[in-house]
PDB file of C-alpha atoms in Angstrom:
ATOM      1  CA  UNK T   1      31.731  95.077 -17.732  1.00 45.00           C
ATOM      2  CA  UNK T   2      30.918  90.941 -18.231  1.00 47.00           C
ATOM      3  CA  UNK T   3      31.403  91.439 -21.443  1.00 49.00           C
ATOM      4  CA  UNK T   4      34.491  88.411 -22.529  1.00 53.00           C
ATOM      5  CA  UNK T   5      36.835  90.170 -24.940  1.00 52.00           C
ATOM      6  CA  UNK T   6      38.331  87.530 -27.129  1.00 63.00           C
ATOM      7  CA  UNK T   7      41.927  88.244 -27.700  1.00 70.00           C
ATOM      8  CA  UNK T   8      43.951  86.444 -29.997  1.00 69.00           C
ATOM      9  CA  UNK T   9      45.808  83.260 -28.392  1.00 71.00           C
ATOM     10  CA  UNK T  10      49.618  83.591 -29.035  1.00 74.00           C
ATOM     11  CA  UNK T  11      51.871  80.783 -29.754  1.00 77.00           C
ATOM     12  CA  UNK T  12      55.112  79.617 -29.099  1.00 82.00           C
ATOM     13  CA  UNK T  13      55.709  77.412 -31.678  1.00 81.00           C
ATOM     14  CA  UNK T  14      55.557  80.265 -34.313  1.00 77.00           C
ATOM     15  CA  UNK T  15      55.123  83.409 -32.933  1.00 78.00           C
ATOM     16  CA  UNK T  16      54.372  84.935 -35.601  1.00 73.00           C
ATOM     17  CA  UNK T  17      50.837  83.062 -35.372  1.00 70.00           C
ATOM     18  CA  UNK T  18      48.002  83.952 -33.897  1.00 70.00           C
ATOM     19  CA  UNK T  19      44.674  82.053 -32.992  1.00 69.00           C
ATOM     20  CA  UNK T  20      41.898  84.474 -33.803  1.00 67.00           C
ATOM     21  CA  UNK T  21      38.525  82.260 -33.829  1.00 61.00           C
ATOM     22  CA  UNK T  22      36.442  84.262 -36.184  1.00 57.00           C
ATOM     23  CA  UNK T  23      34.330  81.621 -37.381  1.00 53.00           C
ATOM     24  CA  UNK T  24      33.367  82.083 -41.082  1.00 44.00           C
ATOM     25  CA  UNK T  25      37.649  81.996 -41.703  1.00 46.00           C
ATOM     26  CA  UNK T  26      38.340  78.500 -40.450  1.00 49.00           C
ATOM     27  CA  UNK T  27      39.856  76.034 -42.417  1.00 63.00           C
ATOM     28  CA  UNK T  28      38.766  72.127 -41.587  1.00 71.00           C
ATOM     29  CA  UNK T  29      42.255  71.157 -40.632  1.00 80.00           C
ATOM     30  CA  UNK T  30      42.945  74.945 -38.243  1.00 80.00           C
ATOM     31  CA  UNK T  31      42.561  73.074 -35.008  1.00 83.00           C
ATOM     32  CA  UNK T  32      45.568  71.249 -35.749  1.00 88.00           C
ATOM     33  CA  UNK T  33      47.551  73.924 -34.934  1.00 87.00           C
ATOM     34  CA  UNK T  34      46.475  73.736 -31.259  1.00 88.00           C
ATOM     35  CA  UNK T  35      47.822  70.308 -31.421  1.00 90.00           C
ATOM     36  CA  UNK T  36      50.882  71.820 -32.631  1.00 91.00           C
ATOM     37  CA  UNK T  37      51.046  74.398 -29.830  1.00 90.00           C
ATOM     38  CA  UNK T  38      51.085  71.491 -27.131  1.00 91.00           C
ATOM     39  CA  UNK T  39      53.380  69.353 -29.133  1.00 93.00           C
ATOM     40  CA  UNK T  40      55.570  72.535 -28.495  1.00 91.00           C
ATOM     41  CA  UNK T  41      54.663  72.853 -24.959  1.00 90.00           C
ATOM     42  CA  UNK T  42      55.041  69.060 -24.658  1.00 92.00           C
ATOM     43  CA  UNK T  43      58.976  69.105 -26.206  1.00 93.00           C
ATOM     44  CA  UNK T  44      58.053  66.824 -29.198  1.00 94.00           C
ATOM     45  CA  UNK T  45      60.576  68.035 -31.641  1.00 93.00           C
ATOM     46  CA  UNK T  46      63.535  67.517 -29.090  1.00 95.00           C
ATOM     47  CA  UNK T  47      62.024  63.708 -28.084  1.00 96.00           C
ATOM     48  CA  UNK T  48      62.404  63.047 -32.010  1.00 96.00           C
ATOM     49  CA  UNK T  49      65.636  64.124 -31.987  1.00 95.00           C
ATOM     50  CA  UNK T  50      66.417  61.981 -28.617  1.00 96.00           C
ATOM     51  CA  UNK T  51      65.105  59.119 -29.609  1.00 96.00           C
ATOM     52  CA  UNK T  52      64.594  58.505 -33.396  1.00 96.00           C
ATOM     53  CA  UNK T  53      67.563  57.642 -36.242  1.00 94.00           C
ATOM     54  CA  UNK T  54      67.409  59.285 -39.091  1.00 93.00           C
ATOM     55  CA  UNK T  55      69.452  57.182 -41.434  1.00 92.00           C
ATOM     56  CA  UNK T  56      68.810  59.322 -44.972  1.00 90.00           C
ATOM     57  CA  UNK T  57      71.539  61.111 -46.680  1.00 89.00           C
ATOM     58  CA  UNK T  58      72.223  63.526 -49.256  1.00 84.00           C
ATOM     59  CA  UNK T  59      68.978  64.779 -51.460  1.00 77.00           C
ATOM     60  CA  UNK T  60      66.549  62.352 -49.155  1.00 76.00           C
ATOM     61  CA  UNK T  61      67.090  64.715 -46.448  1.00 82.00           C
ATOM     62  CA  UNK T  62      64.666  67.615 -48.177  1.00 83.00           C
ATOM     63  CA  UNK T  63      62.395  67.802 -45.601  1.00 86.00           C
ATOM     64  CA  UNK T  64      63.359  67.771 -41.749  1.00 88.00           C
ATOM     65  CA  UNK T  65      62.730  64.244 -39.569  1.00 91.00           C
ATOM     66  CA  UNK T  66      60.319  65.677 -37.618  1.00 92.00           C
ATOM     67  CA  UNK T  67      58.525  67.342 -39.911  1.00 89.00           C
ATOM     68  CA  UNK T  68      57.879  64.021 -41.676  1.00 90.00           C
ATOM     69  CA  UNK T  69      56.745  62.599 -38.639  1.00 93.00           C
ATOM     70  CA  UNK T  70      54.743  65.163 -37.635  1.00 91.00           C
ATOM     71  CA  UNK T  71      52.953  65.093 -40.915  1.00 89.00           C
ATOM     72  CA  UNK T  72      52.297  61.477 -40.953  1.00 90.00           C
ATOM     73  CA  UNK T  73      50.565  62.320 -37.219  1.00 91.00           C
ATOM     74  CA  UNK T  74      49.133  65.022 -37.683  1.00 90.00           C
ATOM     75  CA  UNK T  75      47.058  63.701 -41.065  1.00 89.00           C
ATOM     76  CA  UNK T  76      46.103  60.517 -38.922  1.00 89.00           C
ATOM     77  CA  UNK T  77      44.641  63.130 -36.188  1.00 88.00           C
ATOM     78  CA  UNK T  78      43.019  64.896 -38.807  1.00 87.00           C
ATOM     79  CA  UNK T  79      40.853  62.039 -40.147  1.00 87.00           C
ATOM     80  CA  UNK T  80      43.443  60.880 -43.018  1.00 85.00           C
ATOM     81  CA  UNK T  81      43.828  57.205 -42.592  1.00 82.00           C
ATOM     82  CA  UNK T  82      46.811  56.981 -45.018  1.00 81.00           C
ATOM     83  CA  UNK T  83      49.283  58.530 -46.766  1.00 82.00           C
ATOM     84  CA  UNK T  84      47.065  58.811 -49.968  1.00 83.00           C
ATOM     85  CA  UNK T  85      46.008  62.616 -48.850  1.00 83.00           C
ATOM     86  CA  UNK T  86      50.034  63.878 -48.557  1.00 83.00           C
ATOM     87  CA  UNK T  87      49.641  65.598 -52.221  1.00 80.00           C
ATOM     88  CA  UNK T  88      46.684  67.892 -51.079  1.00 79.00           C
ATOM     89  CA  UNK T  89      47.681  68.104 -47.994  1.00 81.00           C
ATOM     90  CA  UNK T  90      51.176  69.266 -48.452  1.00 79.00           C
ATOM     91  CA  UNK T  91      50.147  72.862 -49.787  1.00 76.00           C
ATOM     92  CA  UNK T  92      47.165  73.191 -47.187  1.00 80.00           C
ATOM     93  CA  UNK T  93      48.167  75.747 -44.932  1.00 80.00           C
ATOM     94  CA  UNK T  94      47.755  74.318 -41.443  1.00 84.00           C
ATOM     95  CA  UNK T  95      50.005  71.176 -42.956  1.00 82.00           C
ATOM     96  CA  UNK T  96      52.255  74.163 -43.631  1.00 80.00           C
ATOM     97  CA  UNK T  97      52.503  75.518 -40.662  1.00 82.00           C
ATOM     98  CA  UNK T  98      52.924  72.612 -38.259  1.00 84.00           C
ATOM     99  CA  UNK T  99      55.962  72.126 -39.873  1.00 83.00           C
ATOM    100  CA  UNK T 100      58.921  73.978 -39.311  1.00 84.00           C
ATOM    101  CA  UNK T 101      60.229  77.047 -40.718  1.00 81.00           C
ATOM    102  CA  UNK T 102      61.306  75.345 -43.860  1.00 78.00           C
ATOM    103  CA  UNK T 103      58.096  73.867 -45.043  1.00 75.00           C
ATOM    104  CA  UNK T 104      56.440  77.087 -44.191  1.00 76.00           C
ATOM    105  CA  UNK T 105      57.048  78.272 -47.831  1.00 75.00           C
ATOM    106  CA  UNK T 106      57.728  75.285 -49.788  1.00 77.00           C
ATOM    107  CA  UNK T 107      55.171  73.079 -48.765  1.00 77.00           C
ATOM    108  CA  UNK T 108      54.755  69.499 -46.864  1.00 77.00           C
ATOM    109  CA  UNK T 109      56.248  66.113 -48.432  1.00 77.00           C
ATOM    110  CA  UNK T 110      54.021  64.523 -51.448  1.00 77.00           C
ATOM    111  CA  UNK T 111      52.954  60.947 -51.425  1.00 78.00           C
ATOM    112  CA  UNK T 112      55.753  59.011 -52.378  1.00 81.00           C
ATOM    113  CA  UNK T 113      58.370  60.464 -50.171  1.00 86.00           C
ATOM    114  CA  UNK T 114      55.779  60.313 -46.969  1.00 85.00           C
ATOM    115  CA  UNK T 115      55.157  56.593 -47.693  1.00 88.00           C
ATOM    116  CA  UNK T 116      58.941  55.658 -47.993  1.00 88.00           C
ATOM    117  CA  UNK T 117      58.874  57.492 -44.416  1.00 89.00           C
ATOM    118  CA  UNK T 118      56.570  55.478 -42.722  1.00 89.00           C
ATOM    119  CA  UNK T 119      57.424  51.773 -44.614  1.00 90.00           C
ATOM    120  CA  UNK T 120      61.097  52.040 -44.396  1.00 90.00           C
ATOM    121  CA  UNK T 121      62.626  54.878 -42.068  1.00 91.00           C
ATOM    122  CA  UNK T 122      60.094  54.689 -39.373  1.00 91.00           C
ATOM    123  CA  UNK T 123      60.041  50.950 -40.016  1.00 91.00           C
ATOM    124  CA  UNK T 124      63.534  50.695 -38.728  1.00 93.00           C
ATOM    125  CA  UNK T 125      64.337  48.513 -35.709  1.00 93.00           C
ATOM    126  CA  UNK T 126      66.119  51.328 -33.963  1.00 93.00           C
ATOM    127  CA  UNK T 127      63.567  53.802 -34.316  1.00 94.00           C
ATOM    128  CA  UNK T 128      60.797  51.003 -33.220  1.00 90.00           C
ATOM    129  CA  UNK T 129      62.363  50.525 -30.401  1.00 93.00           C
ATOM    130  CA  UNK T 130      62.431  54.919 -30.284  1.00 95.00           C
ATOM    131  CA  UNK T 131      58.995  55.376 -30.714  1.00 94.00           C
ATOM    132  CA  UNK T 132      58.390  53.435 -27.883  1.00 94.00           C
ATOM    133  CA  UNK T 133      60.739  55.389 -25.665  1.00 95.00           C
ATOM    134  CA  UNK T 134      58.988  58.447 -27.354  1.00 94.00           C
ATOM    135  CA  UNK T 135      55.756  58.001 -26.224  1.00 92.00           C
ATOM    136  CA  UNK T 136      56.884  56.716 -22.561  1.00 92.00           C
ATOM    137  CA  UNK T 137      58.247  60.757 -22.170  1.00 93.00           C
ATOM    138  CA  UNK T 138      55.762  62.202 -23.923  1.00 91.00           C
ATOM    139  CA  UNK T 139      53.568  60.885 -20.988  1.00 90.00           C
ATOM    140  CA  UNK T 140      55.515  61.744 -18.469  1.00 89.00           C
ATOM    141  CA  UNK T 141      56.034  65.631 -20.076  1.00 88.00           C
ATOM    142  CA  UNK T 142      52.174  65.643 -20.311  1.00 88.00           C
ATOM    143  CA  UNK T 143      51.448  64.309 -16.454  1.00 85.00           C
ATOM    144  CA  UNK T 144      54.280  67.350 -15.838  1.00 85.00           C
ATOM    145  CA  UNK T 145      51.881  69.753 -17.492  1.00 82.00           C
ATOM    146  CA  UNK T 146      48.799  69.080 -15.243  1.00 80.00           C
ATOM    147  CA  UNK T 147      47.632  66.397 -17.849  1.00 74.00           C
ATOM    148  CA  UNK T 148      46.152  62.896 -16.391  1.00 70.00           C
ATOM    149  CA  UNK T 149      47.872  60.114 -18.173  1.00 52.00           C
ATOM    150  CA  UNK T 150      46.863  56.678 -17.946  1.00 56.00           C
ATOM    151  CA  UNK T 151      49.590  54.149 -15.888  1.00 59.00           C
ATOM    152  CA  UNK T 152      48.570  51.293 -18.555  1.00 55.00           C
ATOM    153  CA  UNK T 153      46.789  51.392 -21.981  1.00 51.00           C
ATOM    154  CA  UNK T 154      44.770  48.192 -22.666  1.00 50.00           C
ATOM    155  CA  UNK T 155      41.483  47.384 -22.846  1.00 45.00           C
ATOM    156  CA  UNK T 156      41.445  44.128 -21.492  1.00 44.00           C
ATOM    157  CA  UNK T 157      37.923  42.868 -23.321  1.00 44.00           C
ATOM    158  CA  UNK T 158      39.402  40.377 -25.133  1.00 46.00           C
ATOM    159  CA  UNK T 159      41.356  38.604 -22.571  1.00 48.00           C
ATOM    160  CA  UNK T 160      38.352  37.707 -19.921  1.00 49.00           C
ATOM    161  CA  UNK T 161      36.161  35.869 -21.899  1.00 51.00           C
ATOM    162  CA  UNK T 162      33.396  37.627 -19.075  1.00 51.00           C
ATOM    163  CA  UNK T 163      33.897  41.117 -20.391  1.00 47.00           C
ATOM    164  CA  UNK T 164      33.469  40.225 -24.027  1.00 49.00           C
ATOM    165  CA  UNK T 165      31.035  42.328 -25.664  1.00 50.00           C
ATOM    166  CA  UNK T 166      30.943  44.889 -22.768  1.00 51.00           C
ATOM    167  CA  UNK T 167      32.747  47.566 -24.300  1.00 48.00           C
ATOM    168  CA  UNK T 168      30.504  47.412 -27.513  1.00 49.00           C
ATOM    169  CA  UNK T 169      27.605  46.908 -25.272  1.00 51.00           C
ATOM    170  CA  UNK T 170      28.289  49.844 -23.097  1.00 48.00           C
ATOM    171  CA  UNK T 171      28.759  52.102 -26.259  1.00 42.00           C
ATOM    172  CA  UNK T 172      25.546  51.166 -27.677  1.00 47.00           C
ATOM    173  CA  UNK T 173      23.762  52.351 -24.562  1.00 48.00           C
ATOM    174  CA  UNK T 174      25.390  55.685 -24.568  1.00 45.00           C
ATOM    175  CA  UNK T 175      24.283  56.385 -28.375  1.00 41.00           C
TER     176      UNK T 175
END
């Protein structure tokens, strides 16, 4: 009795996973798969589908919409600051397994189709406009979660001349 039993944390994304912290058999990107439980929870993949174009045909359309996006995302949560990282990354397991059930075996996209993602499809003026609309409901399906969501992003630091400096002075205190 008081003892906490850890149980494995089910997903339903894949439920064929299972989040088992064990610590010595954790992989640097695992926690991404959390992220990929509340994109799930959150209705990501059917916002994509809502809002973005995808305008690719024939032998361009490999690898899923969303699972392009999500890739380009998920490696910019993960500390990858460009698309330079897609080769390793596309047979790292957790890159794997965010995707969906197609990349699970084959693997995530390479390099150069990742970059012609993000300079030309995502690039588009309908899908611009798409993203924005995206990220409007993906606030509103987080506040619908329990999640506080900011009512306007901004900092503001530049535009009163008073509060320049504040924000980097503030952060310096609180190292």
């Amino acid at each position: 009795m008081g003892e906490i039993q850890n149980q494995p944390f089910q997903l339903s994304f894949n439920t064929s996973l299972k989040v088992d912290f064990q610590g010595s058999r954790v992989t640097s990107d695992g926690g991404l798969i959390l992220v990929r439980e509340l994109d799930e929870r959150l209705g990501f993949g059917e916002l994509i589908e809502q809002h973005l174009t995808d305008s690719r045909r024939g032998k361009n359309t490999q690898f899923p919409f969303a699972d392009l996006l999500r890739q380009s995302v998920y490696s910019r949560l993960a500390g990858y600051e460009d698309v330079n990282d897609a080769e390793r990354l596309s047979q790292d397991p957790t890159f794997r397994l965010i995707g969906s059930e197609k990349v699970w075996d084959r693997g995530a996209a390479l390099t150069s189709r990742l970059q012609t993602f993000e300079t030309e499809l995502l690039a588009e003026k309908e899908n611009f406009a798409g993203l924005e609309r995206l990220n409007r409901e993906l606030i509103g399906s987080s506040r619908n979660l329990g999640f506080a969501a900011p009512n306007r992003v901004g900092h503001g630091f530049d535009r009163d001349p008073s509060l320049r400096g504040a924000g980097e002075e503030r952060l310096q205190r609180a190292l």
